[in-house]
Amino acid sequence: MKKLMKNMMNRRCLMLMALFTIHCSLFISSAAAQKFALVDMEYILKSIPAYERANEQLSQVSKQWQAEVEALNTEAQTLYKNYQNEVVFLSQEQKKQRQDAIVEKERQAADLKKQYFGPEGELFKKRTALMSPIQEEIYNAVKDVADQRGYQLVLDRASDTGIIFGSPKIDISSEVLRKLGY
């Protein structure tokens, strides 16, 4: 009985291994039929002057807005220091007024920071407005090159940490830049 069970287990094991081998070979042969290419988006973006100008513009606006937020925070800190120095001389009503003024200034700073730098803030909107046309132009160029050369998949070697090695033969970054006119 044990021998019969062992025989059946061996047969099942062999059958599963055979199915697995067939499945793997089908997967490999279908993958081999695919054509892949790589692009280096970092290289492409650095080669586009409009992208560099947009980044510089975003940096300047960001610094300006950060200075506005910091100015409000500095005002709040100054109000607080003055309050600490004068607290012993103030009536309860004056203390309450000063505390309210400090809290209001801190709230203004937090609101301004959120307005400029929040998830849907002005910086996000400005970045989207400046970068979307550039990204769309690059996408269209990559798509055109991929269509012309028959690639089913184009991976970004700059952002995909899963790529350990990619042959320079399948890197189409320079071709995409030529298509963009650079």
Rosetta silent file (secondary structure, phi, psi, omega in degrees, C-alpha in Angstrom):
SEQUENCE: MKKLMKNMMNRRCLMLMALFTIHCSLFISSAAAQKFALVDMEYILKSIPAYERANEQLSQVSKQWQAEVEALNTEAQTLYKNYQNEVVFLSQEQKKQRQDAIVEKERQAADLKKQYFGPEGELFKKRTALMSPIQEEIYNAVKDVADQRGYQLVLDRASDTGIIFGSPKIDISSEVLRKLGY
SCORE:     score description
SCORE:     0.000 S_00000001
   1 L     0.000  -44.964  178.719    0.000    0.000    0.000 S_00000001
   2 H   -63.071  -38.935  179.987    2.802    2.379    0.915 S_00000001
   3 H   -64.169  -40.925  178.460    4.587    1.476   -2.285 S_00000001
   4 H   -63.587  -44.362  178.738    1.454    2.208   -4.321 S_00000001
   5 H   -62.593  -42.658 -179.546    1.009    5.616   -2.615 S_00000001
   6 H   -64.380  -40.626  177.044    4.656    6.453   -3.205 S_00000001
   7 H   -60.832  -44.496 -179.984    4.308    5.494   -6.883 S_00000001
   8 H   -64.504  -40.226  179.193    1.248    7.739   -7.261 S_00000001
   9 H   -64.195  -42.426  178.736    3.060   10.642   -5.564 S_00000001
  10 H   -62.786  -42.327  179.425    6.040   10.221   -7.875 S_00000001
  11 H   -63.668  -44.028  178.029    3.762   10.208  -10.927 S_00000001
  12 H   -61.486  -43.215  179.571    1.976   13.353   -9.732 S_00000001
  13 H   -61.108  -45.671  178.232    5.282   15.031   -9.077 S_00000001
  14 H   -63.465  -39.851  179.795    6.547   14.128  -12.532 S_00000001
  15 H   -64.822  -44.875  178.575    3.305   15.319  -14.089 S_00000001
  16 H   -63.212  -41.053  178.469    3.473   18.657  -12.266 S_00000001
  17 H   -64.100  -40.097  179.047    7.107   19.122  -13.273 S_00000001
  18 H   -64.877  -44.237  177.908    6.235   18.372  -16.898 S_00000001
  19 H   -62.699  -42.387  178.970    3.360   20.867  -16.845 S_00000001
  20 H   -62.145  -43.350  179.038    5.590   23.467  -15.209 S_00000001
  21 H   -62.091  -43.971  178.985    8.302   22.920  -17.843 S_00000001
  22 H   -63.450  -44.475 -179.675    5.776   23.277  -20.671 S_00000001
  23 H   -61.540  -44.748  179.495    4.325   26.417  -19.085 S_00000001
  24 H   -63.713  -43.117 -178.571    7.774   27.956  -18.628 S_00000001
  25 H   -66.797  -36.719  175.719    8.842   27.171  -22.172 S_00000001
  26 H   -64.266  -43.075  179.445    5.629   28.717  -23.543 S_00000001
  27 H   -63.132  -45.872 -179.523    6.195   31.819  -21.435 S_00000001
  28 H   -64.185  -42.793 -179.210    9.820   32.132  -22.514 S_00000001
  29 H   -68.204  -35.325  177.469    9.004   31.639  -26.191 S_00000001
  30 H   -71.930  -34.031  177.622    6.217   34.241  -26.036 S_00000001
  31 H   -69.975  -35.090 -179.966    8.529   36.632  -24.195 S_00000001
  32 H   -67.492  -26.725  179.675   11.248   36.047  -26.759 S_00000001
  33 H   -75.763  -17.944  179.588    8.846   37.102  -29.504 S_00000001
  34 L   -77.709  148.303  174.719    8.363   40.471  -27.802 S_00000001
  35 L  -111.273  128.894 -176.984   10.615   43.387  -28.677 S_00000001
  36 E  -116.009  155.054  173.922   11.794   45.582  -25.824 S_00000001
  37 E  -143.933  161.284  176.922   13.610   48.901  -25.678 S_00000001
  38 E  -120.151  148.606  168.438   15.015   51.156  -23.006 S_00000001
  39 E  -131.225  153.956  176.052   15.031   54.918  -22.668 S_00000001
  40 L  -111.697   93.875 -175.760   16.853   57.043  -20.135 S_00000001
  41 H   -62.233  -33.785  178.518   14.316   59.729  -19.231 S_00000001
  42 H   -61.287  -46.904  178.435   16.819   61.515  -17.015 S_00000001
  43 H   -62.838  -44.443 -179.131   19.210   61.864  -19.966 S_00000001
  44 H   -63.580  -48.038 -178.171   16.401   62.932  -22.305 S_00000001
  45 H   -62.957  -40.189  179.436   15.015   65.549  -19.893 S_00000001
  46 H   -67.599  -19.953 -179.665   18.465   67.021  -19.199 S_00000001
  47 L   -89.093   -3.422 -178.309   18.953   67.374  -22.958 S_00000001
  48 L  -105.084  112.936 -178.139   15.806   69.462  -23.397 S_00000001
  49 H   -58.537  -36.087 -179.617   16.373   73.197  -22.709 S_00000001
  50 H   -62.140  -34.389  178.622   12.659   73.827  -22.044 S_00000001
  51 H   -68.254  -43.958  178.667   12.777   71.308  -19.209 S_00000001
  52 H   -63.177  -41.404  178.013   15.801   73.008  -17.634 S_00000001
  53 H   -64.068  -42.341  179.212   14.106   76.429  -17.950 S_00000001
  54 H   -63.097  -42.239  177.954   10.918   75.072  -16.387 S_00000001
  55 H   -62.287  -42.049  178.964   12.889   73.584  -13.481 S_00000001
  56 H   -64.200  -42.974  178.661   14.680   76.892  -12.918 S_00000001
  57 H   -61.921  -44.016  178.124   11.383   78.774  -12.997 S_00000001
  58 H   -62.979  -39.565  179.399    9.866   76.346  -10.485 S_00000001
  59 H   -63.753  -43.507 -179.797   12.903   76.700   -8.245 S_00000001
  60 H   -65.595  -44.669  179.162   12.684   80.497   -8.244 S_00000001
  61 H   -63.035  -41.972  179.848    8.954   80.525   -7.528 S_00000001
  62 H   -61.153  -43.849  178.890    9.423   77.938   -4.784 S_00000001
  63 H   -63.253  -41.126  179.593   12.129   80.044   -3.112 S_00000001
  64 H   -62.850  -47.025 -179.288    9.945   83.151   -3.301 S_00000001
  65 H   -66.984  -37.637  178.018    6.956   81.365   -1.777 S_00000001
  66 H   -63.296  -38.039  177.955    9.119   79.741    0.891 S_00000001
  67 H   -63.752  -37.876  177.882   10.409   83.208    1.852 S_00000001
  68 H   -64.288  -43.547  179.266    6.803   84.420    2.257 S_00000001
  69 H   -64.753  -43.966  179.851    5.967   81.490    4.531 S_00000001
  70 H   -64.357  -35.288  177.724    9.150   81.990    6.551 S_00000001
  71 H   -62.488  -42.857  177.087    8.363   85.709    6.941 S_00000001
  72 H   -65.418  -39.945  177.425    4.998   84.843    8.519 S_00000001
  73 H   -63.827  -39.427  178.491    6.663   82.276   10.784 S_00000001
  74 H   -64.480  -41.433  176.567    9.242   84.866   11.836 S_00000001
  75 H   -60.277  -43.136  179.275    6.441   87.323   12.641 S_00000001
  76 H   -63.161  -41.784  178.773    4.749   84.666   14.766 S_00000001
  77 H   -64.768  -39.981  178.939    8.030   83.947   16.598 S_00000001
  78 H   -64.505  -44.623  177.196    8.588   87.674   17.209 S_00000001
  79 H   -58.508  -41.801 -179.301    5.062   88.052   18.574 S_00000001
  80 H   -66.308  -43.683  178.974    5.682   85.076   20.870 S_00000001
  81 H   -62.967  -43.464  177.814    9.024   86.420   22.147 S_00000001
  82 H   -62.102  -41.010  178.578    7.474   89.824   22.821 S_00000001
  83 H   -61.365  -45.599  179.475    4.599   88.127   24.605 S_00000001
  84 H   -60.959  -38.865 -178.716    7.004   86.137   26.807 S_00000001
  85 H   -71.066  -29.015 -173.335    8.925   89.295   27.706 S_00000001
  86 H  -108.683   -1.699 -172.452    5.772   91.261   28.587 S_00000001
  87 H   -55.331  -36.292 -177.935    3.481   88.544   29.959 S_00000001
  88 H   -69.381  -21.354 -177.805    3.966   89.599   33.613 S_00000001
  89 H   -96.465   -3.847 -173.593    2.797   93.141   32.802 S_00000001
  90 L   -95.962  147.219  173.786   -0.297   92.153   30.813 S_00000001
  91 L   -77.961  169.505  179.617   -3.867   91.809   31.991 S_00000001
  92 H   -58.815  -41.200 -179.184   -5.790   88.601   31.294 S_00000001
  93 H   -65.844  -41.570  177.989   -7.568   90.286   28.394 S_00000001
  94 H   -66.054  -39.654  176.858   -4.270   91.508   26.896 S_00000001
  95 H   -59.567  -45.986 -179.324   -2.736   88.039   27.317 S_00000001
  96 H   -62.280  -42.189  179.423   -5.685   86.512   25.481 S_00000001
  97 H   -63.056  -45.042 -179.971   -5.404   89.071   22.667 S_00000001
  98 H   -64.986  -43.281  178.553   -1.673   88.459   22.254 S_00000001
  99 H   -61.559  -42.720  178.431   -2.102   84.669   22.336 S_00000001
 100 H   -62.966  -39.512  179.584   -4.856   84.909   19.729 S_00000001
 101 H   -65.104  -40.066  179.051   -2.630   87.101   17.534 S_00000001
 102 H   -65.337  -47.563 -179.908    0.220   84.566   17.772 S_00000001
 103 H   -61.831  -41.069  179.408   -2.073   81.635   16.948 S_00000001
 104 H   -63.735  -42.064  179.347   -3.594   83.583   14.037 S_00000001
 105 H   -65.223  -40.423  177.258   -0.149   84.384   12.591 S_00000001
 106 H   -65.097  -39.099  177.824    0.883   80.706   12.881 S_00000001
 107 H   -64.936  -41.959  177.957   -2.370   79.678   11.192 S_00000001
 108 H   -60.150  -42.723  179.186   -1.747   82.162    8.374 S_00000001
 109 H   -63.656  -44.183 -179.859    1.738   80.710    7.844 S_00000001
 110 H   -65.249  -41.665  178.924    0.388   77.142    7.819 S_00000001
 111 H   -64.507  -42.022  179.563   -2.421   78.084    5.415 S_00000001
 112 H   -65.412  -40.799  177.772   -0.008   79.866    3.078 S_00000001
 113 H   -61.247  -43.410  178.714    2.348   76.885    3.147 S_00000001
 114 H   -65.429  -41.398 -179.805   -0.545   74.572    2.287 S_00000001
 115 H   -61.379  -40.911 -177.776   -1.746   76.926   -0.465 S_00000001
 116 H   -84.263  -45.312 -168.251    1.697   77.010   -2.087 S_00000001
 117 H  -114.200    2.606 -179.692    3.172   73.601   -1.306 S_00000001
 118 L   -66.153  172.326 -177.364    0.195   71.346   -0.483 S_00000001
 119 L   -56.319  -30.573  177.646   -0.702   68.275   -2.563 S_00000001
 120 L  -122.901   32.754 -176.865   -2.899   70.394   -4.825 S_00000001
 121 L   -79.959 -177.449 -176.613   -1.135   73.672   -4.144 S_00000001
 122 H   -61.816  -38.564  179.952    0.160   76.349   -6.473 S_00000001
 123 H   -64.757  -41.894  177.455    3.562   74.674   -6.937 S_00000001
 124 H   -61.049  -45.692 -179.321    1.895   71.420   -8.009 S_00000001
 125 H   -63.790  -42.942 -179.923   -0.339   73.290  -10.463 S_00000001
 126 H   -65.817  -42.624  178.489    2.569   75.288  -11.854 S_00000001
 127 H   -61.221  -43.625  178.930    4.729   72.152  -12.215 S_00000001
 128 H   -61.870  -44.972 -178.724    1.891   70.391  -14.027 S_00000001
 129 H   -64.162  -38.101 -178.233    1.350   73.351  -16.360 S_00000001
 130 H   -80.459  -38.267 -171.935    5.051   73.619  -17.209 S_00000001
 131 H   -90.487  -30.305 -176.675    5.975   69.931  -17.388 S_00000001
 132 H   -55.591  -46.049  178.893    2.910   68.292  -18.950 S_00000001
 133 H   -62.682  -36.945  179.383    3.542   69.611  -22.479 S_00000001
 134 H   -66.669  -47.100 -179.596    7.189   68.490  -22.324 S_00000001
 135 H   -63.870  -38.413  179.420    6.273   65.047  -20.998 S_00000001
 136 H   -66.855  -39.132  177.874    3.550   64.638  -23.620 S_00000001
 137 H   -63.260  -42.956  178.552    5.982   65.574  -26.391 S_00000001
 138 H   -64.759  -45.730  179.139    8.493   63.015  -25.104 S_00000001
 139 H   -56.052  -46.167 -179.157    5.794   60.354  -24.787 S_00000001
 140 H   -63.111  -39.269  178.657    4.696   60.935  -28.390 S_00000001
 141 H   -66.448  -43.295  177.974    8.292   60.718  -29.628 S_00000001
 142 H   -61.889  -44.031  179.687    8.898   57.481  -27.695 S_00000001
 143 H   -62.113  -42.919  178.838    5.642   56.065  -29.038 S_00000001
 144 H   -61.730  -46.878  179.705    6.572   57.007  -32.620 S_00000001
 145 H   -62.685  -43.728  179.888   10.015   55.397  -32.340 S_00000001
 146 H   -62.333  -42.863  179.184    8.509   52.287  -30.699 S_00000001
 147 H   -64.124  -43.679 -178.934    5.876   52.006  -33.435 S_00000001
 148 H   -63.232  -38.424 -175.282    8.452   52.447  -36.219 S_00000001
 149 H   -98.020   -0.076  175.181   10.795   49.833  -34.793 S_00000001
 150 L    77.613   29.255  177.866    8.115   47.394  -33.609 S_00000001
 151 L   -83.869  132.871  176.120    8.699   47.595  -29.847 S_00000001
 152 L   -90.156  -20.207 -175.932    5.864   46.324  -27.669 S_00000001
 153 E  -145.277  132.388  175.078    7.415   47.617  -24.455 S_00000001
 154 E  -124.896  122.999 -178.743    9.687   50.556  -23.642 S_00000001
 155 E  -107.155  147.666  176.528   11.133   50.777  -20.129 S_00000001
 156 E   -91.719  111.575 -177.448   12.715   53.782  -18.437 S_00000001
 157 L   -71.810  -21.453 -178.645   16.143   52.711  -17.233 S_00000001
 158 L   -75.096  -31.861 -174.621   16.475   55.857  -15.081 S_00000001
 159 L  -108.760  -15.897 -177.204   13.460   55.168  -12.885 S_00000001
 160 L   -92.596  107.583 -178.877   13.027   51.393  -12.903 S_00000001
 161 L   -72.584   -9.436  179.970   15.194   49.894  -10.202 S_00000001
 162 L   -76.856  -12.735 -179.345   14.354   46.428  -11.530 S_00000001
 163 L   -89.545  113.624  179.248   16.693   46.862  -14.502 S_00000001
 164 L   -88.381  -42.744  178.960   20.131   45.631  -13.555 S_00000001
 165 L  -144.164  139.503  173.783   21.611   45.681  -17.038 S_00000001
 166 L  -137.513  126.874 -178.975   20.305   46.861  -20.364 S_00000001
 167 L   -62.694  136.051  176.261   22.256   46.531  -23.553 S_00000001
 168 H   -59.034  -20.998 -179.735   23.087   49.862  -25.202 S_00000001
 169 H   -65.043  -27.715 -178.333   21.798   48.267  -28.412 S_00000001
 170 H  -103.401    7.797  177.212   18.216   48.514  -27.159 S_00000001
 171 E   -85.543  117.602 -176.183   18.533   52.034  -25.674 S_00000001
 172 L  -105.502   17.406 -176.977   16.563   54.386  -27.931 S_00000001
 173 H   -58.039  -47.044 -179.489   17.174   57.591  -25.926 S_00000001
 174 H   -64.195  -37.678  178.641   19.297   59.261  -28.614 S_00000001
 175 H   -65.879  -38.436  177.750   16.767   58.338  -31.275 S_00000001
 176 H   -65.627  -41.125  177.858   13.977   59.878  -29.202 S_00000001
 177 H   -63.149  -40.897  177.282   16.020   63.076  -28.803 S_00000001
 178 H   -62.220  -40.698  179.616   16.575   63.211  -32.587 S_00000001
 179 H   -63.184  -33.673  178.150   12.836   62.754  -33.080 S_00000001
 180 H   -79.626  -12.578  179.389   12.279   65.706  -30.717 S_00000001
 181 L    95.219   21.115 -179.981   14.784   67.782  -32.674 S_00000001
 182 L  -115.410    0.000    0.000   17.682   67.784  -30.203 S_00000001
